[in-house]
Amino acid sequence: MRKRTIRIRFARATCQESERVLSTPLLIDTDMGIDDAAAVCLALANEAVDVRAIVGVGGNVDLEQAVTNIDRLLTALNPPAMPVIGRGMDQVAEGLVDRRSVLGKDGFGEVDLAASGLPVVGFREAYREAIESAGGELTVLAIGPLTNVATILRESPELARSIRRIYVMGGAVLGKGNIAGVAEFNFHRDPVAAAAVLASGLNITVSPLEVTSHVSLDESNVAHLAASGYRTGEVLARLLAFPIEHDAGPQRGKFQLHDAVAAAGVLWPSLFMRTRMRLEITTEGEHAGRSKPALGGDPNTQIDLLTAVNAGDLLENLLESLCHEAFVV
Ligand code: RIB
Ligand code: CA
């Protein structure tokens, strides 16, 4: 009983916090697969953040499919304040893997969600507008390969230094990776970009695979979302059907919400434990994208690494956010 009371108190505290705290302006950089969609739904359903822009990057699927999926999701959700959509970059290396085998040919569970041709701007314009209009308060949630972020950092370093904080889903630092058991997909897909961003000295929080893998949705959670009567829950339930039905691996019947956990790091930081360290990224060879703790070096290039998560409370907050936000107008 005591645990339940704490949870209710926490939930009220969160609501009170969000009422007290001005919305954090947010730009989401995403390779728009299904766990990316969960992160976007979570951000759009929470008044603590104000989603100013959603920028596509190649990764789970190619760049054009990622941008189309952003349009499909926003068309289905029709949020009160429509974020700017940006077209970023794709990675050009030979033989790169994507994640369509897990997510379906379109990266979105092959569901019937139509794009409506929402306007799209270049990612440089989307970043500049979001950073300048936020006056030094912009948070970037990077939940795909860091190709766009590294390009902005390289081409416009002063603009990039006006970003308040960058939350990254990526890396497998104190645990196994999902690429050959060593690297994590986002860092593997563009290891040079990952190395450049993580060594930049910007305020960065990394949500690595060994933390994000602790939060999954199962069939009963999906049924709860589908019956919620709210657009965020219903749309997400449709996207989740494919991976939950088709995953024959150890995660059968469950779907890991890597990117939604990174988004939760922005919304509910008290649910995580963290440490500070420098990361060393392998930038070539079969272990490209591998991320390991680096000893010594410039302390100004350390990042915050999340090391543990209260998965139960995070899942409860996530389901409450996705099922109780009245998008239905
Ligand atoms: O390794 C998991 C990450 O790679 C997630 O962001 C997933 O969406 C893919 O981009
Ligand atoms: Ca992603």
PDB file of C-alpha atoms in Angstrom, residues 92-283:
ATOM      1  CA  VAL A  92      26.222   7.328 -46.927  1.00  0.00           C
ATOM      2  CA  ALA A  93      28.636   4.588 -45.836  1.00  0.00           C
ATOM      3  CA  GLU A  94      28.366   1.260 -47.707  1.00  0.00           C
ATOM      4  CA  GLY A  95      26.638  -1.736 -46.137  1.00  0.00           C
ATOM      5  CA  LEU A  96      24.930   0.087 -43.270  1.00  0.00           C
ATOM      6  CA  VAL A  97      22.174  -1.877 -41.537  1.00  0.00           C
ATOM      7  CA  ASP A  98      18.745  -0.429 -40.812  1.00  0.00           C
ATOM      8  CA  ARG A  99      15.992  -1.734 -38.495  1.00  0.00           C
ATOM      9  CA  ARG A 100      13.175  -2.518 -40.927  1.00  0.00           C
ATOM     10  CA  SER A 101      13.406  -6.222 -40.057  1.00  0.00           C
ATOM     11  CA  VAL A 102      12.210  -5.305 -36.552  1.00  0.00           C
ATOM     12  CA  LEU A 103       9.971  -2.337 -37.384  1.00  0.00           C
ATOM     13  CA  GLY A 104       8.400  -3.319 -40.729  1.00  0.00           C
ATOM     14  CA  LYS A 105       9.226  -2.137 -44.268  1.00  0.00           C
ATOM     15  CA  ASP A 106       8.154   1.466 -43.502  1.00  0.00           C
ATOM     16  CA  GLY A 107       9.689   1.484 -40.004  1.00  0.00           C
ATOM     17  CA  PHE A 108       6.175   2.114 -38.672  1.00  0.00           C
ATOM     18  CA  GLY A 109       4.746  -1.380 -38.379  1.00  0.00           C
ATOM     19  CA  GLU A 110       3.332  -1.222 -41.940  1.00  0.00           C
ATOM     20  CA  VAL A 111       0.174   0.456 -40.619  1.00  0.00           C
ATOM     21  CA  ASP A 112      -2.309   2.387 -42.721  1.00  0.00           C
ATOM     22  CA  LEU A 113      -1.412   5.931 -41.594  1.00  0.00           C
ATOM     23  CA  ALA A 114      -1.475   8.511 -44.395  1.00  0.00           C
ATOM     24  CA  ALA A 115       0.893  11.447 -44.746  1.00  0.00           C
ATOM     25  CA  SER A 116      -0.863  14.730 -45.548  1.00  0.00           C
ATOM     26  CA  GLY A 117       2.025  16.595 -47.185  1.00  0.00           C
ATOM     27  CA  LEU A 118       2.834  18.806 -44.166  1.00  0.00           C
ATOM     28  CA  PRO A 119       5.450  21.477 -45.017  1.00  0.00           C
ATOM     29  CA  VAL A 120       9.102  20.456 -44.533  1.00  0.00           C
ATOM     30  CA  VAL A 121      12.118  22.775 -44.162  1.00  0.00           C
ATOM     31  CA  GLY A 122      15.842  22.042 -44.288  1.00  0.00           C
ATOM     32  CA  PHE A 123      17.335  20.891 -40.982  1.00  0.00           C
ATOM     33  CA  ARG A 124      19.744  23.827 -40.795  1.00  0.00           C
ATOM     34  CA  GLU A 125      16.770  26.248 -40.875  1.00  0.00           C
ATOM     35  CA  ALA A 126      14.832  24.112 -38.360  1.00  0.00           C
ATOM     36  CA  TYR A 127      17.764  24.070 -35.925  1.00  0.00           C
ATOM     37  CA  ARG A 128      18.592  27.778 -36.331  1.00  0.00           C
ATOM     38  CA  GLU A 129      14.964  28.859 -35.858  1.00  0.00           C
ATOM     39  CA  ALA A 130      14.453  26.567 -32.824  1.00  0.00           C
ATOM     40  CA  ILE A 131      17.735  27.611 -31.168  1.00  0.00           C
ATOM     41  CA  GLU A 132      17.328  31.352 -31.778  1.00  0.00           C
ATOM     42  CA  SER A 133      13.626  31.490 -30.831  1.00  0.00           C
ATOM     43  CA  ALA A 134      14.364  29.633 -27.571  1.00  0.00           C
ATOM     44  CA  GLY A 135      16.962  32.211 -26.504  1.00  0.00           C
ATOM     45  CA  GLY A 136      19.482  29.758 -25.072  1.00  0.00           C
ATOM     46  CA  GLU A 137      16.815  27.512 -23.487  1.00  0.00           C
ATOM     47  CA  LEU A 138      16.455  24.887 -26.258  1.00  0.00           C
ATOM     48  CA  THR A 139      16.757  21.218 -25.353  1.00  0.00           C
ATOM     49  CA  VAL A 140      17.560  18.764 -28.164  1.00  0.00           C
ATOM     50  CA  LEU A 141      16.358  15.165 -27.849  1.00  0.00           C
ATOM     51  CA  ALA A 142      18.507  13.150 -30.302  1.00  0.00           C
ATOM     52  CA  ILE A 143      17.048   9.666 -30.695  1.00  0.00           C
ATOM     53  CA  GLY A 144      18.657   8.564 -33.958  1.00  0.00           C
ATOM     54  CA  PRO A 145      22.180   8.656 -35.408  1.00  0.00           C
ATOM     55  CA  LEU A 146      23.884  11.995 -34.543  1.00  0.00           C
ATOM     56  CA  THR A 147      24.548  12.972 -38.177  1.00  0.00           C
ATOM     57  CA  ASN A 148      22.474  16.188 -38.103  1.00  0.00           C
ATOM     58  CA  VAL A 149      23.685  17.293 -34.670  1.00  0.00           C
ATOM     59  CA  ALA A 150      27.337  16.775 -35.658  1.00  0.00           C
ATOM     60  CA  THR A 151      26.803  18.756 -38.881  1.00  0.00           C
ATOM     61  CA  ILE A 152      25.256  21.723 -37.024  1.00  0.00           C
ATOM     62  CA  LEU A 153      28.112  21.535 -34.497  1.00  0.00           C
ATOM     63  CA  ARG A 154      30.727  21.509 -37.298  1.00  0.00           C
ATOM     64  CA  GLU A 155      29.160  24.186 -39.525  1.00  0.00           C
ATOM     65  CA  SER A 156      27.739  26.536 -36.848  1.00  0.00           C
ATOM     66  CA  PRO A 157      29.630  25.936 -33.583  1.00  0.00           C
ATOM     67  CA  GLU A 158      28.460  29.192 -31.985  1.00  0.00           C
ATOM     68  CA  LEU A 159      24.823  28.353 -32.777  1.00  0.00           C
ATOM     69  CA  ALA A 160      25.312  24.831 -31.359  1.00  0.00           C
ATOM     70  CA  ARG A 161      26.755  26.274 -28.138  1.00  0.00           C
ATOM     71  CA  SER A 162      23.437  28.084 -27.590  1.00  0.00           C
ATOM     72  CA  ILE A 163      21.725  24.705 -27.116  1.00  0.00           C
ATOM     73  CA  ARG A 164      21.013  24.346 -23.384  1.00  0.00           C
ATOM     74  CA  ARG A 165      21.228  20.542 -23.196  1.00  0.00           C
ATOM     75  CA  ILE A 166      21.277  17.560 -25.555  1.00  0.00           C
ATOM     76  CA  TYR A 167      19.684  14.272 -24.479  1.00  0.00           C
ATOM     77  CA  VAL A 168      20.990  11.374 -26.561  1.00  0.00           C
ATOM     78  CA  MET A 169      19.621   7.857 -26.867  1.00  0.00           C
ATOM     79  CA  GLY A 170      22.695   5.880 -27.811  1.00  0.00           C
ATOM     80  CA  GLY A 171      25.647   3.810 -26.811  1.00  0.00           C
ATOM     81  CA  ALA A 172      26.147   0.607 -24.881  1.00  0.00           C
ATOM     82  CA  VAL A 173      28.663   1.687 -22.257  1.00  0.00           C
ATOM     83  CA  LEU A 174      28.315  -0.624 -19.258  1.00  0.00           C
ATOM     84  CA  GLY A 175      26.389  -3.364 -21.058  1.00  0.00           C
ATOM     85  CA  LYS A 176      26.016  -5.325 -24.336  1.00  0.00           C
ATOM     86  CA  GLY A 177      25.254  -3.581 -27.619  1.00  0.00           C
ATOM     87  CA  ASN A 178      22.610  -4.466 -30.198  1.00  0.00           C
ATOM     88  CA  ILE A 179      25.103  -4.452 -33.087  1.00  0.00           C
ATOM     89  CA  ALA A 180      27.309  -7.571 -32.875  1.00  0.00           C
ATOM     90  CA  GLY A 181      26.803  -7.403 -29.098  1.00  0.00           C
ATOM     91  CA  VAL A 182      29.300  -4.554 -28.942  1.00  0.00           C
ATOM     92  CA  ALA A 183      28.028  -1.279 -30.421  1.00  0.00           C
ATOM     93  CA  GLU A 184      24.594   0.361 -30.217  1.00  0.00           C
ATOM     94  CA  PHE A 185      22.679   1.061 -33.459  1.00  0.00           C
ATOM     95  CA  ASN A 186      22.551   4.904 -33.381  1.00  0.00           C
ATOM     96  CA  PHE A 187      26.265   5.250 -32.634  1.00  0.00           C
ATOM     97  CA  HIS A 188      27.160   2.437 -35.067  1.00  0.00           C
ATOM     98  CA  ARG A 189      25.238   4.057 -37.923  1.00  0.00           C
ATOM     99  CA  ASP A 190      27.355   7.233 -37.690  1.00  0.00           C
ATOM    100  CA  PRO A 191      30.307   6.663 -35.304  1.00  0.00           C
ATOM    101  CA  VAL A 192      32.237   9.743 -36.456  1.00  0.00           C
ATOM    102  CA  ALA A 193      29.235  11.950 -35.683  1.00  0.00           C
ATOM    103  CA  ALA A 194      28.797  10.268 -32.283  1.00  0.00           C
ATOM    104  CA  ALA A 195      32.481  10.819 -31.452  1.00  0.00           C
ATOM    105  CA  ALA A 196      32.334  14.498 -32.477  1.00  0.00           C
ATOM    106  CA  VAL A 197      29.170  15.301 -30.505  1.00  0.00           C
ATOM    107  CA  LEU A 198      30.235  13.437 -27.360  1.00  0.00           C
ATOM    108  CA  ALA A 199      33.645  15.163 -27.332  1.00  0.00           C
ATOM    109  CA  SER A 200      32.137  18.631 -27.970  1.00  0.00           C
ATOM    110  CA  GLY A 201      31.937  19.779 -24.347  1.00  0.00           C
ATOM    111  CA  LEU A 202      28.226  20.596 -24.767  1.00  0.00           C
ATOM    112  CA  ASN A 203      25.814  19.710 -21.912  1.00  0.00           C
ATOM    113  CA  ILE A 204      24.964  16.131 -22.883  1.00  0.00           C
ATOM    114  CA  THR A 205      23.008  13.372 -21.142  1.00  0.00           C
ATOM    115  CA  VAL A 206      23.335   9.896 -22.673  1.00  0.00           C
ATOM    116  CA  SER A 207      20.669   7.197 -22.211  1.00  0.00           C
ATOM    117  CA  PRO A 208      22.540   4.002 -23.122  1.00  0.00           C
ATOM    118  CA  LEU A 209      21.024   0.685 -24.207  1.00  0.00           C
ATOM    119  CA  GLU A 210      21.717  -0.973 -20.835  1.00  0.00           C
ATOM    120  CA  VAL A 211      19.294   1.528 -19.257  1.00  0.00           C
ATOM    121  CA  THR A 212      16.717   1.975 -22.041  1.00  0.00           C
ATOM    122  CA  SER A 213      16.279  -1.810 -22.437  1.00  0.00           C
ATOM    123  CA  HIS A 214      14.612  -1.989 -19.003  1.00  0.00           C
ATOM    124  CA  VAL A 215      11.371  -0.394 -20.223  1.00  0.00           C
ATOM    125  CA  SER A 216       9.094  -2.364 -22.575  1.00  0.00           C
ATOM    126  CA  LEU A 217       5.424  -2.470 -23.463  1.00  0.00           C
ATOM    127  CA  ASP A 218       3.686  -5.831 -23.524  1.00  0.00           C
ATOM    128  CA  GLU A 219       0.417  -6.904 -25.112  1.00  0.00           C
ATOM    129  CA  SER A 220      -1.649  -5.841 -22.063  1.00  0.00           C
ATOM    130  CA  ASN A 221      -0.074  -2.359 -22.118  1.00  0.00           C
ATOM    131  CA  VAL A 222      -0.844  -2.080 -25.842  1.00  0.00           C
ATOM    132  CA  ALA A 223      -4.462  -3.116 -25.205  1.00  0.00           C
ATOM    133  CA  HIS A 224      -4.629  -0.389 -22.515  1.00  0.00           C
ATOM    134  CA  LEU A 225      -3.337   2.203 -25.027  1.00  0.00           C
ATOM    135  CA  ALA A 226      -5.762   1.016 -27.736  1.00  0.00           C
ATOM    136  CA  ALA A 227      -8.752   1.352 -25.370  1.00  0.00           C
ATOM    137  CA  SER A 228      -7.643   4.726 -23.960  1.00  0.00           C
ATOM    138  CA  GLY A 229      -9.950   6.836 -26.095  1.00  0.00           C
ATOM    139  CA  TYR A 230      -7.018   9.212 -26.688  1.00  0.00           C
ATOM    140  CA  ARG A 231      -5.264   9.694 -30.025  1.00  0.00           C
ATOM    141  CA  THR A 232      -1.705   9.263 -28.661  1.00  0.00           C
ATOM    142  CA  GLY A 233      -2.581   5.927 -27.080  1.00  0.00           C
ATOM    143  CA  GLU A 234      -4.608   4.646 -30.014  1.00  0.00           C
ATOM    144  CA  VAL A 235      -2.071   5.576 -32.713  1.00  0.00           C
ATOM    145  CA  LEU A 236       0.832   4.120 -30.761  1.00  0.00           C
ATOM    146  CA  ALA A 237      -1.088   0.879 -30.150  1.00  0.00           C
ATOM    147  CA  ARG A 238      -1.505   0.479 -33.917  1.00  0.00           C
ATOM    148  CA  LEU A 239       2.233   1.006 -34.563  1.00  0.00           C
ATOM    149  CA  LEU A 240       3.189  -1.504 -31.842  1.00  0.00           C
ATOM    150  CA  ALA A 241       1.152  -4.413 -33.239  1.00  0.00           C
ATOM    151  CA  PHE A 242       3.806  -5.383 -35.851  1.00  0.00           C
ATOM    152  CA  PRO A 243       6.908  -5.661 -33.615  1.00  0.00           C
ATOM    153  CA  ILE A 244       4.997  -7.331 -30.795  1.00  0.00           C
ATOM    154  CA  GLU A 245       3.495  -9.937 -33.143  1.00  0.00           C
ATOM    155  CA  HIS A 246       6.612 -10.493 -35.292  1.00  0.00           C
ATOM    156  CA  ASP A 247       9.468 -10.455 -32.784  1.00  0.00           C
ATOM    157  CA  ALA A 248      10.509 -14.102 -32.412  1.00  0.00           C
ATOM    158  CA  GLY A 249      13.478 -13.243 -30.234  1.00  0.00           C
ATOM    159  CA  PRO A 250      13.816 -13.259 -26.429  1.00  0.00           C
ATOM    160  CA  GLN A 251      11.679 -10.083 -26.348  1.00  0.00           C
ATOM    161  CA  ARG A 252       8.702 -11.900 -27.970  1.00  0.00           C
ATOM    162  CA  GLY A 253       5.434 -10.213 -26.947  1.00  0.00           C
ATOM    163  CA  LYS A 254       7.278  -7.121 -25.648  1.00  0.00           C
ATOM    164  CA  PHE A 255       8.701  -4.006 -27.328  1.00  0.00           C
ATOM    165  CA  GLN A 256      11.576  -2.018 -25.845  1.00  0.00           C
ATOM    166  CA  LEU A 257      10.957   1.742 -25.742  1.00  0.00           C
ATOM    167  CA  HIS A 258      14.558   2.955 -26.018  1.00  0.00           C
ATOM    168  CA  ASP A 259      13.729   6.452 -27.281  1.00  0.00           C
ATOM    169  CA  ALA A 260      10.782   6.976 -24.931  1.00  0.00           C
ATOM    170  CA  VAL A 261      13.180   6.296 -22.024  1.00  0.00           C
ATOM    171  CA  ALA A 262      15.482   9.026 -23.345  1.00  0.00           C
ATOM    172  CA  ALA A 263      12.464  11.354 -23.540  1.00  0.00           C
ATOM    173  CA  ALA A 264      11.577  10.382 -19.957  1.00  0.00           C
ATOM    174  CA  GLY A 265      15.057  11.605 -18.978  1.00  0.00           C
ATOM    175  CA  VAL A 266      13.939  15.085 -20.031  1.00  0.00           C
ATOM    176  CA  LEU A 267      10.541  14.870 -18.293  1.00  0.00           C
ATOM    177  CA  TRP A 268      11.284  12.899 -15.092  1.00  0.00           C
ATOM    178  CA  PRO A 269      15.026  13.096 -14.308  1.00  0.00           C
ATOM    179  CA  SER A 270      14.458  11.912 -10.716  1.00  0.00           C
ATOM    180  CA  LEU A 271      13.640   8.439 -12.059  1.00  0.00           C
ATOM    181  CA  PHE A 272      17.264   7.910 -13.102  1.00  0.00           C
ATOM    182  CA  MET A 273      20.699   7.495 -11.540  1.00  0.00           C
ATOM    183  CA  ARG A 274      23.652   8.986 -13.391  1.00  0.00           C
ATOM    184  CA  THR A 275      27.387   9.455 -13.338  1.00  0.00           C
ATOM    185  CA  ARG A 276      29.813  11.670 -15.232  1.00  0.00           C
ATOM    186  CA  MET A 277      32.495  10.369 -17.519  1.00  0.00           C
ATOM    187  CA  ARG A 278      34.163  10.802 -20.882  1.00  0.00           C
ATOM    188  CA  LEU A 279      33.222   8.298 -23.574  1.00  0.00           C
ATOM    189  CA  GLU A 280      35.578   6.889 -26.180  1.00  0.00           C
ATOM    190  CA  ILE A 281      33.905   5.984 -29.487  1.00  0.00           C
ATOM    191  CA  THR A 282      35.403   3.479 -31.947  1.00  0.00           C
ATOM    192  CA  THR A 283      35.033   5.238 -35.304  1.00  0.00           C
TER     193      THR A 283
END
